[in-house]
Short mmCIF file of C-alpha atoms in Angstrom, two decimals:
data_model
loop_
_atom_site.label_atom_id
_atom_site.label_comp_id
_atom_site.label_asym_id
_atom_site.label_seq_id
_atom_site.Cartn_x
_atom_site.Cartn_y
_atom_site.Cartn_z
CA MET A 1 -18.02 102.63 60.72
CA ALA A 2 -14.90 102.37 62.78
CA ASN A 3 -13.04 105.59 63.37
CA LEU A 4 -9.62 105.23 61.73
CA ASN A 5 -8.18 107.22 64.60
CA ASP A 6 -9.30 104.64 67.18
CA SER A 7 -6.31 102.56 68.29
CA LEU A 8 -6.62 98.78 68.31
CA ILE A 9 -4.48 98.81 71.45
CA ALA A 10 -6.40 99.76 74.58
CA ASP A 11 -5.45 102.95 76.38
CA PRO A 12 -3.51 102.95 78.67
CA GLY A 13 -1.10 100.58 76.93
CA PRO A 14 0.35 97.37 78.41
CA GLU A 15 3.49 99.04 79.76
CA ALA A 16 1.44 101.62 81.68
CA VAL A 17 -0.88 98.89 82.98
CA PHE A 18 2.16 96.99 84.29
CA ARG A 19 3.66 100.13 85.90
CA ASP A 20 0.33 101.10 87.46
CA GLY A 21 0.08 97.54 88.83
CA LEU A 22 3.50 97.82 90.45
CA THR A 23 2.51 101.11 92.06
CA SER A 24 -0.53 99.44 93.61
CA GLY A 25 1.45 96.38 94.72
CA LYS A 26 0.41 94.00 91.93
CA PHE A 27 2.52 91.93 89.54
CA ILE A 28 0.65 92.09 86.22
CA ILE A 29 1.42 89.77 83.31
CA GLN A 30 -0.55 89.15 80.12
CA LYS A 31 -2.24 86.25 78.37
CA CYS A 32 -2.80 85.91 74.64
CA GLY A 33 -6.45 85.46 73.64
CA ASP A 34 -5.46 83.51 70.51
CA CYS A 35 -2.64 81.14 71.50
CA ASP A 36 -3.10 81.17 75.31
CA SER A 37 0.58 82.01 75.89
CA HIS A 38 1.41 83.99 78.99
CA ILE A 39 3.55 87.01 78.26
CA PHE A 40 6.14 89.00 80.18
CA TYR A 41 7.40 91.73 79.80
CA PRO A 42 4.27 93.66 78.76
CA ARG A 43 3.78 93.90 75.02
CA ALA A 44 1.19 95.11 72.55
CA MET A 45 1.72 92.05 70.33
CA CYS A 46 2.04 88.41 71.34
CA PRO A 47 5.69 87.39 70.77
CA GLU A 48 4.52 83.83 70.10
CA CYS A 49 1.73 84.26 67.53
CA GLY A 50 1.52 87.98 66.70
CA SER A 51 -1.98 88.45 68.09
CA ILE A 52 -2.99 91.77 69.65
CA LYS A 53 -5.84 90.18 71.62
CA LEU A 54 -3.99 90.30 74.91
CA THR A 55 -5.47 90.55 78.38
CA SER A 56 -3.79 91.55 81.63
CA LEU A 57 -3.98 89.43 84.75
CA GLU A 58 -2.26 89.17 88.08
CA ALA A 59 0.59 86.66 88.09
CA SER A 60 0.44 83.72 90.48
CA GLY A 61 3.80 84.91 91.81
CA GLN A 62 5.10 81.35 91.86
CA GLY A 63 8.34 80.71 90.03
CA THR A 64 11.59 78.76 89.80
CA VAL A 65 15.12 80.14 89.62
CA TYR A 66 16.36 79.57 86.05
CA SER A 67 19.78 81.12 86.62
CA THR A 68 21.49 83.18 89.29
CA SER A 69 24.55 85.33 89.88
CA VAL A 70 25.95 87.62 92.53
CA VAL A 71 27.05 91.13 91.62
CA ARG A 72 30.03 91.69 93.89
CA ASN A 73 30.47 95.13 95.41
CA ARG A 74 32.60 96.44 98.21
CA PRO A 75 30.51 97.10 101.35
CA GLU A 76 30.98 100.87 101.01
CA GLN A 77 29.49 100.60 97.53
CA GLY A 78 26.39 98.84 98.79
CA GLY A 79 27.67 95.29 99.13
CA ASN A 80 26.82 92.17 97.17
CA PHE A 81 23.41 91.57 95.66
CA ASN A 82 21.69 88.80 93.76
CA ILE A 83 20.71 88.96 90.10
CA ALA A 84 18.55 86.08 88.89
CA ILE A 85 16.35 84.98 86.03
CA VAL A 86 13.13 83.47 87.36
CA GLU A 87 10.82 81.31 85.26
CA LEU A 88 7.23 81.98 86.27
CA ALA A 89 4.81 79.11 86.81
CA GLU A 90 2.89 80.63 83.85
CA GLY A 91 5.98 80.25 81.61
CA PRO A 92 7.69 83.58 80.92
CA ARG A 93 11.05 84.47 82.45
CA LEU A 94 12.20 87.76 83.91
CA MET A 95 15.27 89.30 85.42
CA THR A 96 14.91 89.98 89.13
CA ARG A 97 16.64 89.76 92.48
CA VAL A 98 15.99 86.97 94.96
CA GLN A 99 16.05 88.45 98.46
CA ASP A 100 15.53 87.37 102.07
CA ILE A 101 18.44 84.94 101.52
CA GLU A 102 22.19 85.43 101.13
CA PRO A 103 22.79 86.31 97.48
CA ASP A 104 25.21 83.39 96.94
CA GLN A 105 22.78 80.89 98.51
CA VAL A 106 20.24 81.26 95.70
CA GLN A 107 20.23 78.04 93.67
CA ILE A 108 19.03 77.16 90.19
CA GLY A 109 15.78 75.21 90.55
CA MET A 110 14.84 76.89 93.85
CA ALA A 111 11.11 77.59 94.28
CA VAL A 112 10.52 81.31 94.77
CA GLU A 113 7.57 83.66 95.16
CA ALA A 114 7.14 87.21 93.97
CA PHE A 115 6.63 90.34 96.00
CA ILE A 116 6.64 93.99 95.06
CA GLY A 117 9.59 95.83 96.53
CA ALA A 118 11.65 98.82 95.53
CA ILE A 119 15.14 99.56 94.26
CA ASP A 120 16.07 103.24 94.59
CA ASP A 121 12.40 104.07 95.23
CA THR A 122 11.32 102.45 91.93
CA PRO A 123 8.78 99.68 92.50
CA VAL A 124 10.02 96.37 91.06
CA VAL A 125 9.08 92.69 91.10
CA LEU A 126 11.37 90.84 93.51
CA PHE A 127 11.35 87.24 94.73
CA ARG A 128 12.01 85.39 97.96
CA PRO A 129 12.31 81.66 98.69
CA ALA A 130 8.84 80.09 98.59
CA GLU A 131 7.36 79.00 101.90
CA GLY A 132 6.89 75.29 102.53
CA MET B 1 23.87 75.51 43.44
CA ALA B 2 26.28 77.98 44.96
CA HIS B 3 24.80 80.87 46.91
CA ASP B 4 24.78 84.18 45.00
CA LEU B 5 26.85 85.91 47.69
CA ARG B 6 29.54 83.21 47.84
CA GLY B 7 32.74 84.80 46.60
CA ALA B 8 30.88 87.85 45.24
CA ALA B 9 32.88 90.35 47.27
CA ALA B 10 36.39 90.51 48.62
CA VAL B 11 38.31 92.53 51.18
CA VAL B 12 41.04 94.53 49.43
CA GLY B 13 42.16 96.77 52.28
CA VAL B 14 42.36 96.64 56.05
CA GLY B 15 43.22 99.35 58.56
CA LEU B 16 43.85 99.08 62.29
CA THR B 17 44.74 101.50 65.08
CA PRO B 18 46.69 100.83 68.26
CA PHE B 19 44.58 98.99 70.82
CA GLY B 20 44.37 99.47 74.58
CA ASN B 21 44.14 102.85 76.21
CA LEU B 22 43.80 105.85 73.91
CA PRO B 23 42.84 108.66 76.30
CA GLY B 24 41.83 112.06 75.02
CA LYS B 25 40.36 110.83 71.76
CA THR B 26 36.79 110.55 70.54
CA PRO B 27 35.46 107.38 68.86
CA PHE B 28 35.39 109.15 65.49
CA GLU B 29 39.01 110.26 65.91
CA VAL B 30 39.97 106.63 66.50
CA THR B 31 37.83 105.49 63.57
CA ALA B 32 39.46 108.08 61.28
CA GLU B 33 42.87 106.52 61.79
CA ALA B 34 41.47 103.08 60.90
CA ILE B 35 39.78 104.43 57.76
CA HIS B 36 42.96 106.26 56.72
CA ASN B 37 44.96 103.06 57.07
CA ALA B 38 42.40 100.94 55.18
CA LEU B 39 42.24 103.38 52.27
CA ALA B 40 46.04 103.46 52.10
CA ASP B 41 46.18 99.64 52.17
CA ALA B 42 43.77 99.45 49.22
CA GLY B 43 45.32 102.39 47.35
CA LEU B 44 41.97 104.21 47.29
CA LYS B 45 40.83 107.78 48.01
CA LYS B 46 37.86 108.36 50.26
CA ASP B 47 35.83 109.85 47.40
CA GLN B 48 35.84 106.42 45.74
CA VAL B 49 33.90 104.98 48.70
CA ASP B 50 30.21 104.78 47.73
CA GLY B 51 28.97 102.40 50.43
CA PHE B 52 29.50 102.93 54.18
CA PHE B 53 28.78 100.35 56.87
CA THR B 54 29.28 101.23 60.51
CA SER B 55 27.80 101.18 63.98
CA GLY B 56 28.44 102.72 67.36
CA MET B 57 27.05 103.65 70.74
CA GLY B 58 27.63 107.35 71.19
CA HIS B 59 25.49 108.95 68.50
CA VAL B 60 21.75 108.75 67.98
CA PHE B 61 22.11 109.36 64.24
CA HIS B 62 25.30 107.36 63.99
CA GLY B 63 25.31 106.81 60.24
CA LEU B 64 24.53 110.43 59.45
CA GLN B 65 27.07 111.83 61.85
CA ALA B 66 29.79 109.42 60.74
CA VAL B 67 29.21 110.21 57.06
CA GLU B 68 29.46 113.91 57.87
CA TYR B 69 32.54 113.55 60.06
CA PHE B 70 34.50 111.50 57.55
CA GLY B 71 33.41 113.61 54.59
CA LEU B 72 31.78 110.71 52.77
CA ASN B 73 28.88 110.85 50.31
CA PRO B 74 27.78 107.22 50.01
CA LYS B 75 24.90 105.82 47.98
CA VAL B 76 24.30 103.14 50.62
CA VAL B 77 24.61 103.33 54.43
CA ASP B 78 23.88 100.70 57.06
CA SER B 79 24.46 101.77 60.66
CA THR B 80 22.36 99.06 62.30
CA ASN B 81 23.43 98.44 65.89
CA ILE B 82 22.92 94.81 66.91
CA GLY B 83 25.68 94.79 69.50
CA GLY B 84 28.94 92.95 69.07
CA SER B 85 27.80 91.19 65.91
CA SER B 86 27.09 94.51 64.16
CA PHE B 87 30.20 94.23 62.03
CA VAL B 88 29.43 90.75 60.76
CA ASN B 89 26.09 92.29 59.86
CA CYS B 90 28.02 95.10 58.12
CA LEU B 91 29.97 92.50 56.16
CA GLN B 92 26.74 90.84 55.03
CA SER B 93 25.14 94.19 54.12
CA ALA B 94 28.26 95.30 52.22
CA ALA B 95 28.44 92.06 50.24
CA MET B 96 24.74 92.30 49.35
CA ALA B 97 25.14 95.92 48.27
CA ILE B 98 28.12 95.05 46.09
CA LYS B 99 26.41 92.00 44.60
CA THR B 100 23.32 94.00 43.63
CA GLY B 101 25.35 96.92 42.27
CA ALA B 102 24.00 99.29 44.93
CA CYS B 103 27.61 100.26 45.58
CA GLU B 104 31.05 99.43 44.23
CA VAL B 105 33.44 100.30 47.06
CA ALA B 106 32.16 99.40 50.53
CA LEU B 107 33.88 100.76 53.64
CA ILE B 108 33.25 99.07 56.99
CA ALA B 109 34.56 101.01 59.98
CA TYR B 110 34.33 101.22 63.77
CA GLY B 111 36.18 102.92 66.56
CA SER B 112 35.65 102.86 70.30
CA THR B 113 36.89 104.65 73.39
CA ALA B 114 35.00 102.35 75.76
CA ARG B 115 38.15 101.92 77.85
CA SER B 116 39.28 105.48 78.39
CA ASN B 117 35.85 107.11 78.20
CA PRO B 118 33.30 104.45 79.21
CA ARG B 119 30.49 106.87 80.00
CA GLY B 120 30.58 108.69 76.74
CA GLY B 121 30.69 112.42 77.11
CA PRO B 122 31.42 114.67 74.17
CA GLY B 123 31.95 112.54 71.13
CA GLY B 124 30.55 109.53 72.87
CA GLY B 125 32.00 106.41 74.37
CA SER B 126 30.05 103.22 74.68
CA GLY B 127 27.92 102.81 77.76
CA PRO B 128 27.91 99.17 78.87
CA ASN B 129 24.74 99.57 80.93
CA ALA B 130 22.37 100.94 78.31
CA TYR B 131 18.78 101.23 79.43
CA ASN B 132 16.70 98.09 79.21
CA PRO B 133 13.21 98.92 80.47
CA HIS B 134 12.68 95.59 82.22
CA GLU B 135 16.19 94.80 83.41
CA SER B 136 18.15 97.98 84.13
CA GLU B 137 16.15 98.77 87.25
CA TYR B 138 17.68 95.67 88.88
CA LYS B 139 21.13 97.24 88.28
CA PRO B 140 22.64 94.24 86.49
CA ARG B 141 26.37 94.74 85.98
CA ASN B 142 26.25 94.33 82.23
CA PRO B 143 27.58 92.85 80.14
CA VAL B 144 29.35 90.68 82.74
CA VAL B 145 26.31 89.55 84.70
CA SER B 146 24.37 88.49 81.61
CA TYR B 147 27.23 86.19 80.60
CA ALA B 148 27.52 85.05 84.22
CA LEU B 149 23.84 83.99 84.22
CA ALA B 150 24.43 82.03 81.02
CA ALA B 151 27.55 80.40 82.49
CA ALA B 152 25.73 79.47 85.72
CA ARG B 153 22.98 77.81 83.69
CA HIS B 154 25.56 75.99 81.55
CA MET B 155 27.27 74.69 84.70
CA HIS B 156 23.88 73.53 86.00
CA GLU B 157 22.84 71.72 82.81
CA TYR B 158 26.15 70.25 81.65
CA GLY B 159 28.33 70.01 84.75
CA THR B 160 30.70 72.63 83.36
CA THR B 161 33.20 73.70 86.02
CA ARG B 162 34.90 76.94 86.97
CA GLU B 163 38.14 75.38 85.71
CA HIS B 164 36.57 74.67 82.30
CA LEU B 165 35.46 78.29 82.03
CA ALA B 166 38.85 79.61 83.15
CA GLU B 167 40.45 77.68 80.27
CA VAL B 168 38.70 80.09 77.89
CA ALA B 169 40.58 83.06 79.35
CA VAL B 170 43.82 81.06 79.44
CA ALA B 171 43.44 80.08 75.77
CA ALA B 172 42.69 83.69 74.80
CA ARG B 173 45.83 84.79 76.62
CA ARG B 174 47.93 82.22 74.74
CA TRP B 175 46.67 83.73 71.47
CA ALA B 176 47.44 87.21 72.82
CA GLN B 177 51.01 86.13 73.51
CA LYS B 178 51.38 85.51 69.76
CA ASN B 179 49.83 88.88 68.84
CA PRO B 180 52.11 91.94 68.94
CA ARG B 181 49.03 94.21 69.07
CA ALA B 182 47.62 92.52 72.19
CA GLU B 183 47.68 94.51 75.40
CA MET B 184 48.00 91.72 77.97
CA ARG B 185 50.62 89.16 77.03
CA ASP B 186 51.94 87.86 80.35
CA PRO B 187 51.47 84.14 81.05
CA LEU B 188 48.11 83.28 82.63
CA SER B 189 47.14 80.07 84.45
CA VAL B 190 43.80 78.57 85.44
CA GLU B 191 44.81 79.18 89.07
CA ASP B 192 45.41 82.87 88.33
CA VAL B 193 41.89 83.14 86.92
CA LEU B 194 40.25 81.26 89.80
CA ASN B 195 42.13 83.29 92.43
CA SER B 196 41.35 86.72 91.06
CA ARG B 197 38.58 88.88 92.49
CA MET B 198 35.00 87.70 91.96
CA ILE B 199 33.04 90.13 89.79
CA CYS B 200 29.75 88.33 89.06
CA ASP B 201 29.56 84.69 90.16
CA PRO B 202 30.90 82.48 88.61
CA PHE B 203 33.20 84.96 86.84
CA THR B 204 36.29 86.55 88.33
CA LYS B 205 38.05 89.61 86.97
CA LEU B 206 40.35 87.47 84.83
CA ASP B 207 37.43 85.58 83.29
CA CYS B 208 36.18 88.89 81.95
CA CYS B 209 36.97 90.35 78.57
CA LEU B 210 39.34 93.30 78.48
CA VAL B 211 37.67 96.55 77.49
CA SER B 212 39.87 98.27 74.91
CA ASP B 213 39.96 101.45 72.90
CA GLY B 214 40.70 100.96 69.25
CA GLY B 215 39.41 101.01 65.72
CA ALA B 216 39.35 98.92 62.58
CA ALA B 217 38.22 99.32 59.00
CA ALA B 218 37.96 97.15 55.90
CA ILE B 219 37.22 97.84 52.25
CA LEU B 220 35.30 95.45 50.03
CA VAL B 221 34.81 95.45 46.27
CA SER B 222 33.36 92.95 43.81
CA ALA B 223 35.32 89.82 43.01
CA GLU B 224 35.79 91.11 39.46
CA ARG B 225 37.47 94.32 40.65
CA ALA B 226 39.38 92.70 43.50
CA LYS B 227 42.14 91.42 41.21
CA ASP B 228 43.15 95.01 40.35
CA PHE B 229 44.21 95.88 43.91
CA PRO B 230 47.73 95.73 45.32
CA ALA B 231 47.01 93.26 48.14
CA LYS B 232 45.90 89.69 47.63
CA PRO B 233 42.10 89.80 47.98
CA VAL B 234 40.34 87.95 50.78
CA TYR B 235 37.08 86.61 49.35
CA LEU B 236 33.91 86.42 51.43
CA LEU B 237 32.73 82.84 50.98
CA GLY B 238 30.13 82.59 53.70
CA VAL B 239 28.33 84.87 56.13
CA GLY B 240 25.31 84.30 58.33
CA SER B 241 23.19 86.30 60.73
CA ALA B 242 20.63 85.41 63.37
CA ILE B 243 19.00 87.76 65.85
CA THR B 244 16.92 86.66 68.82
CA HIS B 245 16.90 89.02 71.81
CA GLU B 246 18.62 91.84 73.62
CA GLN B 247 17.75 91.44 77.31
CA ILE B 248 19.29 88.32 78.80
CA ALA B 249 16.06 87.12 80.48
CA GLN B 250 14.46 87.04 77.03
CA MET B 251 17.07 84.65 75.62
CA PRO B 252 15.13 81.53 74.59
CA ASP B 253 17.77 79.14 76.02
CA LEU B 254 20.69 80.52 78.03
CA THR B 255 23.02 77.81 76.73
CA VAL B 256 22.27 78.15 73.00
CA THR B 257 23.33 81.38 71.30
CA ALA B 258 22.04 82.70 67.98
CA ALA B 259 25.37 81.54 66.51
CA ALA B 260 23.84 78.05 66.50
CA GLN B 261 21.71 79.42 63.63
CA SER B 262 24.10 81.87 61.96
CA GLY B 263 27.10 79.54 61.96
CA PRO B 264 25.46 76.80 59.88
CA ARG B 265 24.15 79.48 57.46
CA ALA B 266 27.67 80.78 56.90
CA PHE B 267 29.07 77.28 56.39
CA GLU B 268 26.25 76.42 53.99
CA MET B 269 26.85 79.56 51.92
CA ALA B 270 30.55 78.79 51.75
CA GLY B 271 29.85 75.20 50.73
CA VAL B 272 32.03 74.00 53.57
CA GLY B 273 30.92 70.92 55.50
CA ARG B 274 30.98 71.13 59.26
CA CYS B 275 33.10 68.63 61.07
#
C-alpha cells in the first residue's frame, strides 16, 4: 500500500534540478510524458495538459530570438545590456540576454545558442549568436 | 437573455486624491483620503461598508492590514493582486458580491506612493522589479522592458514604426491637456518623443508611462438601492476578466494581450455589439 506521505513529485523538485544543472554547467528543461510538450521554466505540473509525469533533459541549446530590447544605462552604471526572449528549438520561450554581440545588434529571428554564464555570480542561461 | 450581472450594481460615490508627487505619505494615508472623499460623495459612513475590495504592493496581508487601518469590519474582502487590472477585478468581485447578497455596500479603494517612495520602506511603496524567479536574475528594467519586448515584436510582425508608437504618448498627452488633475500638460510632439533619451529600445523616456502617487475609491450598491443616493448612479453593464501570465517570456503571444478575451466578455455582458 502506498505511503500517503510519499510525494508524487520526485525529490529534489524540478526547480532544484534546474538550479543544480546550472551549477554544473547544464541547461535542463523538461518533457511531459503524456503530451510530449517541452517545458520551461521548471514546473511540477505540465502547463499544457496538467500531467505530473515530467522528465528532465538537457536542452539542445538551439534557439531563435523571439524579441529583443536594450536596457540603456550610463557607462558608470554598467552600460547597456541586451534583454531578449528566446524561443528554444524544443518550443518553450525564456527571458535571457544575448551576448558576444553588441546589444542593439541582436535581431528578431536570429539563430542563437545557449551557454551557462553568470550575472552577479548567479549562474544563468545566456545565449550567443549561433555558429555557421 | 441578459447576463445576471448586467446592471445589477451601480457606482454611487467616487473619491480621488491629488495625483503626482505626494512625498512623506504612506500608501494607506493616500488611500484614506480617497475613501473619505468617496464616502462623502455617497453620503455614507464607513460603518455602512460591508464589502471591501482592494489591492496593493507593500503589505503581505494587504486585505487584513487595510481593513484594520481603515477601521472596517466587512463581511466580504477581495485583495487579489493581479497587477494593473486588479481594480477591474475588484469591480467584478464587488458586483458579484452585491448580486448574491454577500454584501450591500461595496468599497473599492487603492492608493500608491510609487512615485515618491518607489522602494517601499515603512508603509510600503510599490516595487516595480518584484522578484520573478526566472526573469529577475537577468535584471530586466521592469515594467518598461517587458512592454519594450512586446513593442519590438509588434514592429517585427506588423511593420509598426517608432512614430506609430510615439503617437500613443502624444494622444495621452492631448487627453492630459483636457484634465485639470493631470500632472504633465505641456504640448508634446512625435519628434519630442523620438528625441528623448532611450530607456529600453524601442522606448524613449517620453514613450514611458508617468509613475504617480495618488489614490482613488468607489462605492457600489445594488441597482435597487442606487436610486436613493444623491449622485446619479453609474450602472455597471459589462465587466470581463482574463488572466494568462505574469512573466513576459511566458506570454503566449507578445502581440495579443488578455484584453482580447476580457474585452469581448465585457461587451457581451453589456449587450453592446462591437464595431
